[in-house]
Short mmCIF file of N, CA and C in Angstrom, two decimals:
data_model
loop_
_atom_site.label_atom_id
_atom_site.label_comp_id
_atom_site.label_asym_id
_atom_site.label_seq_id
_atom_site.Cartn_x
_atom_site.Cartn_y
_atom_site.Cartn_z
N MET A 82 74.45 -22.74 -30.78
CA MET A 82 73.49 -21.76 -30.28
C MET A 82 72.97 -20.94 -31.46
N THR A 83 71.69 -20.84 -31.59
CA THR A 83 71.05 -20.08 -32.64
C THR A 83 70.91 -18.63 -32.19
N SER A 84 71.35 -17.71 -33.05
CA SER A 84 71.25 -16.30 -32.72
C SER A 84 70.02 -15.71 -33.42
N VAL A 85 69.10 -15.22 -32.62
CA VAL A 85 67.86 -14.64 -33.14
C VAL A 85 67.69 -13.27 -32.51
N SER A 86 67.43 -12.28 -33.35
CA SER A 86 67.29 -10.91 -32.83
C SER A 86 65.84 -10.59 -32.49
N LEU A 87 65.68 -9.56 -31.69
CA LEU A 87 64.35 -9.06 -31.35
C LEU A 87 63.62 -8.65 -32.62
N ASP A 88 64.33 -8.05 -33.57
CA ASP A 88 63.70 -7.62 -34.82
C ASP A 88 63.17 -8.81 -35.62
N GLN A 89 63.90 -9.93 -35.62
CA GLN A 89 63.42 -11.12 -36.32
C GLN A 89 62.13 -11.64 -35.69
N VAL A 90 62.09 -11.69 -34.38
CA VAL A 90 60.89 -12.17 -33.69
C VAL A 90 59.73 -11.21 -33.94
N ARG A 91 60.01 -9.92 -33.89
CA ARG A 91 58.96 -8.93 -34.16
C ARG A 91 58.42 -9.08 -35.58
N GLU A 92 59.31 -9.38 -36.53
CA GLU A 92 58.86 -9.55 -37.92
C GLU A 92 57.88 -10.72 -38.03
N VAL A 93 58.22 -11.85 -37.44
CA VAL A 93 57.33 -13.01 -37.49
C VAL A 93 56.00 -12.68 -36.82
N PHE A 94 56.05 -12.04 -35.66
CA PHE A 94 54.82 -11.70 -34.94
C PHE A 94 53.99 -10.68 -35.72
N SER A 95 54.64 -9.82 -36.50
CA SER A 95 53.92 -8.80 -37.26
C SER A 95 53.06 -9.41 -38.36
N TYR A 96 53.40 -10.61 -38.81
CA TYR A 96 52.56 -11.27 -39.82
C TYR A 96 51.15 -11.48 -39.29
N LEU A 97 50.99 -11.54 -37.98
CA LEU A 97 49.69 -11.78 -37.37
C LEU A 97 48.84 -10.52 -37.32
N GLN A 98 49.45 -9.39 -37.54
CA GLN A 98 48.71 -8.13 -37.48
C GLN A 98 47.79 -7.98 -38.69
N VAL A 99 47.96 -8.83 -39.69
CA VAL A 99 47.10 -8.82 -40.87
C VAL A 99 45.73 -9.33 -40.45
N PRO A 100 44.67 -8.56 -40.65
CA PRO A 100 43.34 -8.94 -40.17
C PRO A 100 42.86 -10.32 -40.61
N ALA A 101 43.22 -10.77 -41.80
CA ALA A 101 42.70 -12.05 -42.30
C ALA A 101 43.34 -13.26 -41.61
N ARG A 102 44.45 -13.09 -40.92
CA ARG A 102 45.14 -14.21 -40.29
C ARG A 102 44.29 -14.95 -39.27
N ASP A 103 43.71 -14.22 -38.37
CA ASP A 103 42.93 -14.83 -37.30
C ASP A 103 41.67 -14.00 -37.10
N THR A 104 40.56 -14.56 -37.51
CA THR A 104 39.30 -13.81 -37.42
C THR A 104 38.56 -14.06 -36.11
N SER A 105 39.12 -14.87 -35.23
CA SER A 105 38.47 -15.11 -33.94
C SER A 105 38.62 -13.89 -33.05
N TRP A 106 37.72 -13.75 -32.09
CA TRP A 106 37.83 -12.60 -31.18
C TRP A 106 39.06 -12.73 -30.30
N GLY A 107 39.51 -13.95 -30.03
CA GLY A 107 40.75 -14.11 -29.27
C GLY A 107 41.95 -13.59 -30.04
N GLY A 108 41.87 -13.66 -31.36
CA GLY A 108 42.94 -13.13 -32.20
C GLY A 108 43.11 -11.64 -32.08
N ASP A 109 42.06 -10.95 -31.63
CA ASP A 109 42.16 -9.50 -31.43
C ASP A 109 43.25 -9.17 -30.41
N PHE A 110 43.39 -10.01 -29.40
CA PHE A 110 44.42 -9.76 -28.39
C PHE A 110 45.82 -9.88 -28.99
N VAL A 111 45.99 -10.85 -29.88
CA VAL A 111 47.28 -11.02 -30.53
C VAL A 111 47.58 -9.80 -31.39
N LYS A 112 46.58 -9.29 -32.08
CA LYS A 112 46.77 -8.10 -32.92
C LYS A 112 47.12 -6.87 -32.08
N MET A 113 46.65 -6.83 -30.84
CA MET A 113 46.92 -5.69 -29.96
C MET A 113 48.30 -5.77 -29.31
N ALA A 114 48.89 -6.94 -29.29
CA ALA A 114 50.15 -7.15 -28.57
C ALA A 114 51.36 -6.72 -29.40
N ARG A 115 52.41 -6.36 -28.70
CA ARG A 115 53.70 -6.11 -29.36
C ARG A 115 54.78 -6.83 -28.58
N VAL A 116 55.76 -7.32 -29.31
CA VAL A 116 56.88 -8.01 -28.67
C VAL A 116 57.83 -6.95 -28.14
N GLU A 117 58.05 -6.98 -26.84
CA GLU A 117 58.90 -5.97 -26.21
C GLU A 117 60.33 -6.46 -26.03
N SER A 118 60.49 -7.73 -25.67
CA SER A 118 61.83 -8.31 -25.52
C SER A 118 61.74 -9.81 -25.71
N VAL A 119 62.89 -10.40 -26.01
CA VAL A 119 62.94 -11.85 -26.20
C VAL A 119 64.32 -12.35 -25.82
N ASP A 120 64.36 -13.51 -25.19
CA ASP A 120 65.61 -14.19 -24.87
C ASP A 120 65.50 -15.60 -25.44
N VAL A 121 66.00 -15.76 -26.67
CA VAL A 121 65.97 -17.05 -27.34
C VAL A 121 67.16 -17.85 -26.84
N ASN A 122 66.88 -18.89 -26.05
CA ASN A 122 67.98 -19.70 -25.52
C ASN A 122 67.52 -21.14 -25.36
N GLU A 123 68.48 -22.04 -25.16
CA GLU A 123 68.20 -23.48 -25.10
C GLU A 123 67.59 -23.92 -23.77
N VAL A 124 67.79 -23.15 -22.71
CA VAL A 124 67.39 -23.60 -21.37
C VAL A 124 65.96 -23.20 -21.03
N CYS A 125 65.69 -21.91 -21.04
CA CYS A 125 64.35 -21.42 -20.68
C CYS A 125 64.06 -20.14 -21.48
N PRO A 126 63.60 -20.29 -22.72
CA PRO A 126 63.31 -19.11 -23.53
C PRO A 126 62.26 -18.22 -22.86
N VAL A 127 62.44 -16.91 -23.00
CA VAL A 127 61.52 -15.95 -22.38
C VAL A 127 61.16 -14.89 -23.42
N ILE A 128 59.88 -14.52 -23.41
CA ILE A 128 59.43 -13.45 -24.31
C ILE A 128 58.49 -12.54 -23.52
N GLU A 129 58.56 -11.26 -23.83
CA GLU A 129 57.69 -10.29 -23.15
C GLU A 129 56.85 -9.55 -24.18
N PHE A 130 55.54 -9.60 -23.98
CA PHE A 130 54.58 -8.90 -24.83
C PHE A 130 53.96 -7.76 -24.02
N HIS A 131 53.69 -6.65 -24.67
CA HIS A 131 52.96 -5.55 -24.03
C HIS A 131 51.61 -5.36 -24.71
N ILE A 132 50.60 -5.09 -23.91
CA ILE A 132 49.24 -4.84 -24.41
C ILE A 132 48.68 -3.64 -23.66
N GLU A 133 47.95 -2.81 -24.39
CA GLU A 133 47.22 -1.69 -23.78
C GLU A 133 45.83 -2.21 -23.41
N THR A 134 45.48 -2.14 -22.14
CA THR A 134 44.12 -2.54 -21.75
C THR A 134 43.15 -1.45 -22.20
N LYS A 135 41.95 -1.87 -22.54
CA LYS A 135 40.94 -0.96 -23.09
C LYS A 135 39.67 -0.98 -22.24
N GLU A 136 38.88 0.04 -22.43
CA GLU A 136 37.63 0.19 -21.68
C GLU A 136 36.68 -1.00 -21.89
N TRP A 137 36.65 -1.56 -23.11
CA TRP A 137 35.73 -2.67 -23.41
C TRP A 137 36.10 -3.96 -22.66
N MET A 138 37.25 -4.00 -22.02
CA MET A 138 37.68 -5.19 -21.27
C MET A 138 37.15 -5.18 -19.83
N ASN A 139 36.36 -4.20 -19.47
CA ASN A 139 36.03 -3.95 -18.06
C ASN A 139 35.04 -4.94 -17.44
N ASN A 140 35.15 -5.03 -16.13
CA ASN A 140 34.14 -5.72 -15.32
C ASN A 140 33.32 -4.65 -14.60
N MET A 141 32.41 -5.07 -13.75
CA MET A 141 31.53 -4.10 -13.09
C MET A 141 32.25 -3.26 -12.04
N MET A 142 33.48 -3.63 -11.69
CA MET A 142 34.23 -2.87 -10.68
C MET A 142 35.24 -1.92 -11.30
N GLY A 143 35.28 -1.86 -12.65
CA GLY A 143 36.16 -0.91 -13.31
C GLY A 143 37.57 -1.40 -13.56
N PHE A 144 37.76 -2.70 -13.56
CA PHE A 144 39.07 -3.30 -13.87
C PHE A 144 38.89 -4.26 -15.05
N VAL A 145 40.00 -4.83 -15.52
CA VAL A 145 39.91 -5.83 -16.59
C VAL A 145 39.19 -7.06 -16.04
N HIS A 146 38.21 -7.53 -16.78
CA HIS A 146 37.42 -8.71 -16.39
C HIS A 146 38.33 -9.94 -16.36
N GLY A 147 38.15 -10.79 -15.36
CA GLY A 147 38.96 -12.00 -15.22
C GLY A 147 38.88 -12.91 -16.42
N GLY A 148 37.70 -13.03 -17.02
CA GLY A 148 37.54 -13.85 -18.22
C GLY A 148 38.29 -13.27 -19.40
N CYS A 149 38.31 -11.95 -19.48
CA CYS A 149 39.06 -11.27 -20.53
C CYS A 149 40.56 -11.52 -20.35
N ALA A 150 41.03 -11.39 -19.12
CA ALA A 150 42.45 -11.64 -18.82
C ALA A 150 42.83 -13.09 -19.13
N THR A 151 41.92 -14.01 -18.86
CA THR A 151 42.17 -15.43 -19.13
C THR A 151 42.27 -15.68 -20.63
N THR A 152 41.38 -15.07 -21.40
CA THR A 152 41.44 -15.23 -22.86
C THR A 152 42.72 -14.61 -23.41
N MET A 153 43.10 -13.46 -22.88
CA MET A 153 44.38 -12.85 -23.30
C MET A 153 45.52 -13.80 -23.01
N ALA A 154 45.54 -14.35 -21.80
CA ALA A 154 46.63 -15.25 -21.40
C ALA A 154 46.69 -16.47 -22.30
N ASP A 155 45.54 -17.04 -22.63
CA ASP A 155 45.49 -18.21 -23.51
C ASP A 155 46.11 -17.89 -24.86
N ASN A 156 45.70 -16.80 -25.45
CA ASN A 156 46.16 -16.43 -26.79
C ASN A 156 47.60 -15.93 -26.82
N ILE A 157 47.96 -15.08 -25.88
CA ILE A 157 49.29 -14.49 -25.89
C ILE A 157 50.37 -15.49 -25.47
N SER A 158 50.12 -16.26 -24.41
CA SER A 158 51.16 -17.18 -23.93
C SER A 158 51.51 -18.24 -24.97
N THR A 159 50.55 -18.63 -25.79
CA THR A 159 50.81 -19.63 -26.82
C THR A 159 51.93 -19.18 -27.75
N TRP A 160 51.98 -17.90 -28.04
CA TRP A 160 53.00 -17.38 -28.97
C TRP A 160 54.41 -17.38 -28.39
N ALA A 161 54.55 -17.67 -27.12
CA ALA A 161 55.88 -17.68 -26.50
C ALA A 161 56.79 -18.73 -27.10
N ILE A 162 56.22 -19.77 -27.71
CA ILE A 162 57.10 -20.81 -28.27
C ILE A 162 57.98 -20.27 -29.38
N MET A 163 57.67 -19.09 -29.90
CA MET A 163 58.56 -18.54 -30.93
C MET A 163 59.92 -18.15 -30.35
N ALA A 164 60.06 -18.15 -29.04
CA ALA A 164 61.36 -17.89 -28.41
C ALA A 164 62.20 -19.17 -28.31
N ASP A 165 61.63 -20.31 -28.67
CA ASP A 165 62.37 -21.57 -28.66
C ASP A 165 63.30 -21.58 -29.88
N PRO A 166 64.61 -21.69 -29.68
CA PRO A 166 65.55 -21.58 -30.79
C PRO A 166 65.39 -22.67 -31.85
N ARG A 167 64.78 -23.78 -31.52
CA ARG A 167 64.65 -24.86 -32.50
C ARG A 167 63.81 -24.47 -33.70
N TYR A 168 62.90 -23.52 -33.54
CA TYR A 168 62.09 -23.08 -34.68
C TYR A 168 62.90 -22.23 -35.66
N TRP A 169 64.01 -21.70 -35.20
CA TRP A 169 64.81 -20.79 -36.01
C TRP A 169 66.02 -21.47 -36.65
N LYS A 170 66.29 -22.72 -36.30
CA LYS A 170 67.51 -23.38 -36.76
C LYS A 170 67.48 -23.72 -38.25
N LYS A 171 66.35 -24.16 -38.76
CA LYS A 171 66.29 -24.59 -40.16
C LYS A 171 66.21 -23.42 -41.13
N SER A 172 65.59 -22.34 -40.69
CA SER A 172 65.41 -21.18 -41.57
C SER A 172 65.19 -19.94 -40.73
N SER A 173 65.76 -18.84 -41.19
CA SER A 173 65.49 -17.57 -40.52
C SER A 173 64.45 -16.78 -41.31
N GLU A 174 63.91 -17.41 -42.36
CA GLU A 174 62.85 -16.80 -43.16
C GLU A 174 61.57 -16.74 -42.32
N GLY A 175 61.03 -15.55 -42.15
CA GLY A 175 59.89 -15.35 -41.27
C GLY A 175 58.71 -16.26 -41.54
N SER A 176 58.36 -16.45 -42.82
CA SER A 176 57.18 -17.27 -43.13
C SER A 176 57.41 -18.73 -42.78
N ASP A 177 58.64 -19.23 -42.92
CA ASP A 177 58.96 -20.62 -42.54
C ASP A 177 58.86 -20.80 -41.03
N VAL A 178 59.38 -19.83 -40.30
CA VAL A 178 59.34 -19.89 -38.84
C VAL A 178 57.89 -19.84 -38.36
N LEU A 179 57.10 -18.94 -38.94
CA LEU A 179 55.69 -18.82 -38.57
C LEU A 179 54.95 -20.14 -38.81
N ALA A 180 55.20 -20.78 -39.95
CA ALA A 180 54.54 -22.05 -40.26
C ALA A 180 54.91 -23.13 -39.25
N ALA A 181 56.19 -23.19 -38.88
CA ALA A 181 56.64 -24.20 -37.91
C ALA A 181 56.01 -23.96 -36.53
N ILE A 182 55.92 -22.70 -36.14
CA ILE A 182 55.36 -22.36 -34.83
C ILE A 182 53.88 -22.70 -34.77
N THR A 183 53.12 -22.22 -35.76
CA THR A 183 51.67 -22.45 -35.73
C THR A 183 51.33 -23.93 -35.88
N ASN A 184 52.20 -24.68 -36.52
CA ASN A 184 52.01 -26.12 -36.67
C ASN A 184 52.11 -26.83 -35.32
N ASP A 185 52.79 -26.21 -34.37
CA ASP A 185 53.02 -26.82 -33.05
C ASP A 185 52.16 -26.24 -31.94
N PHE A 186 51.20 -25.40 -32.26
CA PHE A 186 50.39 -24.76 -31.22
C PHE A 186 49.66 -25.75 -30.33
N GLY A 187 48.98 -26.70 -30.92
CA GLY A 187 48.22 -27.66 -30.13
C GLY A 187 47.01 -27.03 -29.47
N VAL A 188 46.52 -27.70 -28.44
CA VAL A 188 45.34 -27.24 -27.71
C VAL A 188 45.67 -27.13 -26.23
N SER A 189 44.97 -26.24 -25.56
CA SER A 189 45.18 -26.09 -24.12
C SER A 189 44.63 -27.30 -23.40
N ARG A 190 45.41 -27.85 -22.47
CA ARG A 190 44.87 -28.91 -21.62
C ARG A 190 44.75 -28.44 -20.19
N ASN A 191 45.48 -27.39 -19.84
CA ASN A 191 45.33 -26.79 -18.51
C ASN A 191 45.80 -25.34 -18.60
N LEU A 192 44.95 -24.44 -18.15
CA LEU A 192 45.28 -23.02 -18.09
C LEU A 192 44.88 -22.55 -16.71
N ASN A 193 45.87 -22.13 -15.93
CA ASN A 193 45.63 -21.77 -14.53
C ASN A 193 46.11 -20.34 -14.29
N LEU A 194 45.23 -19.50 -13.78
CA LEU A 194 45.59 -18.13 -13.45
C LEU A 194 45.28 -17.85 -11.99
N THR A 195 46.22 -17.20 -11.32
CA THR A 195 46.01 -16.71 -9.96
C THR A 195 46.02 -15.19 -10.04
N PHE A 196 44.90 -14.59 -9.68
CA PHE A 196 44.77 -13.14 -9.74
C PHE A 196 45.27 -12.55 -8.42
N VAL A 197 46.41 -11.87 -8.49
CA VAL A 197 47.05 -11.30 -7.31
C VAL A 197 46.42 -9.95 -6.95
N ARG A 198 46.15 -9.15 -7.96
CA ARG A 198 45.49 -7.85 -7.78
C ARG A 198 44.81 -7.49 -9.09
N PRO A 199 43.85 -6.56 -9.07
CA PRO A 199 43.11 -6.22 -10.29
C PRO A 199 44.00 -5.56 -11.34
N ILE A 200 43.71 -5.85 -12.59
CA ILE A 200 44.43 -5.24 -13.71
C ILE A 200 43.71 -3.94 -14.08
N PRO A 201 44.41 -2.81 -14.05
CA PRO A 201 43.76 -1.54 -14.36
C PRO A 201 43.42 -1.40 -15.85
N LEU A 202 42.36 -0.67 -16.12
CA LEU A 202 41.98 -0.35 -17.49
C LEU A 202 42.83 0.80 -18.01
N ASN A 203 42.91 0.91 -19.33
CA ASN A 203 43.61 2.01 -20.00
C ASN A 203 45.05 2.15 -19.52
N SER A 204 45.72 1.01 -19.42
CA SER A 204 47.12 1.01 -19.00
C SER A 204 47.87 -0.05 -19.81
N THR A 205 49.19 0.03 -19.76
CA THR A 205 50.02 -0.97 -20.42
C THR A 205 50.32 -2.08 -19.44
N ILE A 206 50.12 -3.32 -19.90
CA ILE A 206 50.49 -4.49 -19.09
C ILE A 206 51.50 -5.31 -19.87
N ALA A 207 52.31 -6.05 -19.15
CA ALA A 207 53.31 -6.91 -19.77
C ALA A 207 52.99 -8.36 -19.45
N PHE A 208 53.04 -9.20 -20.48
CA PHE A 208 52.98 -10.65 -20.32
C PHE A 208 54.41 -11.14 -20.43
N VAL A 209 54.97 -11.66 -19.36
CA VAL A 209 56.31 -12.24 -19.38
C VAL A 209 56.12 -13.75 -19.35
N VAL A 210 56.47 -14.40 -20.46
CA VAL A 210 56.17 -15.82 -20.62
C VAL A 210 57.47 -16.61 -20.77
N LYS A 211 57.58 -17.69 -20.00
CA LYS A 211 58.74 -18.58 -20.06
C LYS A 211 58.31 -19.93 -20.64
N VAL A 212 59.11 -20.43 -21.57
CA VAL A 212 58.88 -21.76 -22.13
C VAL A 212 59.66 -22.73 -21.25
N GLN A 213 58.97 -23.36 -20.32
CA GLN A 213 59.63 -24.27 -19.38
C GLN A 213 59.98 -25.60 -20.04
N SER A 214 59.11 -26.06 -20.94
CA SER A 214 59.32 -27.33 -21.64
C SER A 214 58.54 -27.29 -22.95
N ASN A 215 59.17 -27.75 -24.02
CA ASN A 215 58.52 -27.80 -25.33
C ASN A 215 58.96 -29.08 -26.02
N THR A 216 58.19 -30.14 -25.83
CA THR A 216 58.56 -31.45 -26.37
C THR A 216 57.69 -31.78 -27.59
N LYS A 217 57.89 -32.96 -28.11
CA LYS A 217 57.13 -33.39 -29.29
C LYS A 217 55.63 -33.43 -29.01
N ARG A 218 55.24 -33.75 -27.78
CA ARG A 218 53.82 -33.90 -27.45
C ARG A 218 53.22 -32.77 -26.62
N TYR A 219 54.03 -32.14 -25.79
CA TYR A 219 53.48 -31.15 -24.84
C TYR A 219 54.35 -29.90 -24.76
N THR A 220 53.69 -28.80 -24.38
CA THR A 220 54.39 -27.55 -24.08
C THR A 220 53.92 -27.09 -22.70
N HIS A 221 54.88 -26.66 -21.87
CA HIS A 221 54.55 -26.13 -20.55
C HIS A 221 55.10 -24.70 -20.47
N LEU A 222 54.18 -23.76 -20.23
CA LEU A 222 54.53 -22.34 -20.17
C LEU A 222 54.17 -21.79 -18.79
N THR A 223 54.98 -20.89 -18.29
CA THR A 223 54.62 -20.14 -17.09
C THR A 223 54.62 -18.66 -17.48
N PHE A 224 53.78 -17.89 -16.81
CA PHE A 224 53.72 -16.47 -17.17
C PHE A 224 53.29 -15.64 -15.98
N GLU A 225 53.57 -14.36 -16.11
CA GLU A 225 53.05 -13.38 -15.17
C GLU A 225 52.59 -12.18 -15.98
N ILE A 226 51.55 -11.56 -15.50
CA ILE A 226 51.08 -10.30 -16.07
C ILE A 226 51.46 -9.24 -15.05
N ILE A 227 52.25 -8.26 -15.50
CA ILE A 227 52.80 -7.27 -14.58
C ILE A 227 52.64 -5.86 -15.15
N ASP A 228 52.86 -4.89 -14.29
CA ASP A 228 53.02 -3.51 -14.72
C ASP A 228 54.47 -3.40 -15.20
N PRO A 229 54.70 -3.04 -16.46
CA PRO A 229 56.08 -3.03 -16.96
C PRO A 229 56.99 -1.99 -16.30
N LYS A 230 56.41 -0.97 -15.71
CA LYS A 230 57.23 0.06 -15.06
C LYS A 230 57.56 -0.30 -13.62
N THR A 231 56.54 -0.66 -12.86
CA THR A 231 56.75 -0.91 -11.42
C THR A 231 57.06 -2.37 -11.11
N LYS A 232 56.80 -3.26 -12.08
CA LYS A 232 56.96 -4.72 -11.92
C LYS A 232 55.94 -5.31 -10.95
N LYS A 233 54.92 -4.54 -10.60
CA LYS A 233 53.85 -5.04 -9.74
C LYS A 233 53.13 -6.18 -10.46
N GLN A 234 52.95 -7.30 -9.75
CA GLN A 234 52.29 -8.46 -10.34
C GLN A 234 50.78 -8.33 -10.25
N TYR A 235 50.12 -8.65 -11.36
CA TYR A 235 48.66 -8.71 -11.39
C TYR A 235 48.18 -10.16 -11.42
N VAL A 236 48.84 -10.97 -12.24
CA VAL A 236 48.41 -12.36 -12.45
C VAL A 236 49.63 -13.25 -12.57
N LEU A 237 49.55 -14.44 -11.99
CA LEU A 237 50.55 -15.50 -12.17
C LEU A 237 49.83 -16.67 -12.83
N GLY A 238 50.52 -17.38 -13.72
CA GLY A 238 49.81 -18.47 -14.37
C GLY A 238 50.69 -19.52 -15.00
N THR A 239 50.04 -20.63 -15.34
CA THR A 239 50.67 -21.71 -16.10
C THR A 239 49.74 -22.07 -17.25
N HIS A 240 50.34 -22.54 -18.32
CA HIS A 240 49.58 -22.94 -19.51
C HIS A 240 50.23 -24.20 -20.06
N ASP A 241 49.50 -25.30 -20.01
CA ASP A 241 49.96 -26.57 -20.57
C ASP A 241 49.20 -26.84 -21.85
N LYS A 242 49.93 -27.23 -22.88
CA LYS A 242 49.32 -27.47 -24.18
C LYS A 242 49.70 -28.86 -24.67
N ALA A 243 48.77 -29.52 -25.33
CA ALA A 243 49.02 -30.80 -25.97
C ALA A 243 49.11 -30.55 -27.47
N LYS A 244 50.17 -31.06 -28.08
CA LYS A 244 50.35 -30.88 -29.52
C LYS A 244 49.36 -31.78 -30.27
N THR A 245 48.79 -31.26 -31.32
CA THR A 245 47.84 -32.04 -32.12
C THR A 245 48.42 -32.43 -33.46
N ASN A 246 49.63 -31.99 -33.74
CA ASN A 246 50.28 -32.31 -35.00
C ASN A 246 51.04 -33.61 -34.86
N ALA A 247 50.60 -34.63 -35.54
CA ALA A 247 51.24 -35.94 -35.46
C ALA A 247 52.65 -35.93 -36.04
N ASN A 248 52.96 -34.94 -36.86
CA ASN A 248 54.28 -34.88 -37.50
C ASN A 248 55.23 -33.91 -36.81
N ALA A 249 54.95 -33.56 -35.58
CA ALA A 249 55.79 -32.59 -34.87
C ALA A 249 57.24 -33.06 -34.87
N LYS A 250 58.15 -32.13 -35.14
CA LYS A 250 59.57 -32.46 -35.26
C LYS A 250 60.36 -32.19 -33.98
N ILE A 251 59.81 -31.40 -33.08
CA ILE A 251 60.56 -31.06 -31.87
C ILE A 251 60.53 -32.19 -30.89
#
């Protein structure tokens, strides 16, 4: 069993806060996120990210726009694979772990969101993401977007990814 601390995961994720890392607008969501908790385990790794919703995310009804929430889910849920202990076994050096993780990102082949209730603006939301399966070719993630205090669900979702790295080791 690989022992990985919350601080180690936060360190790797903090490398993304550097503006030059990801210049896409989707990368803005990653820069806004913080790792709140992580359970690195062999069965079903889980990671929780918190994000502050902002006024610019709004729809015409005064809530977070569904397209905005979908883009957040796409970008944030992908990072959940860092809770898979296999990325931490060869090295606990943050830059090595980051390289292994980003090498395995792949592309989305299915992203499904069910909107249970509107996401409020100017509030903290939690993305709780579970790595259900992470194989050499595919990754299957499930997630929920919730209020971290009340646990009220806003969104339930799944994210399936196909790996594009022919040399994937997992």
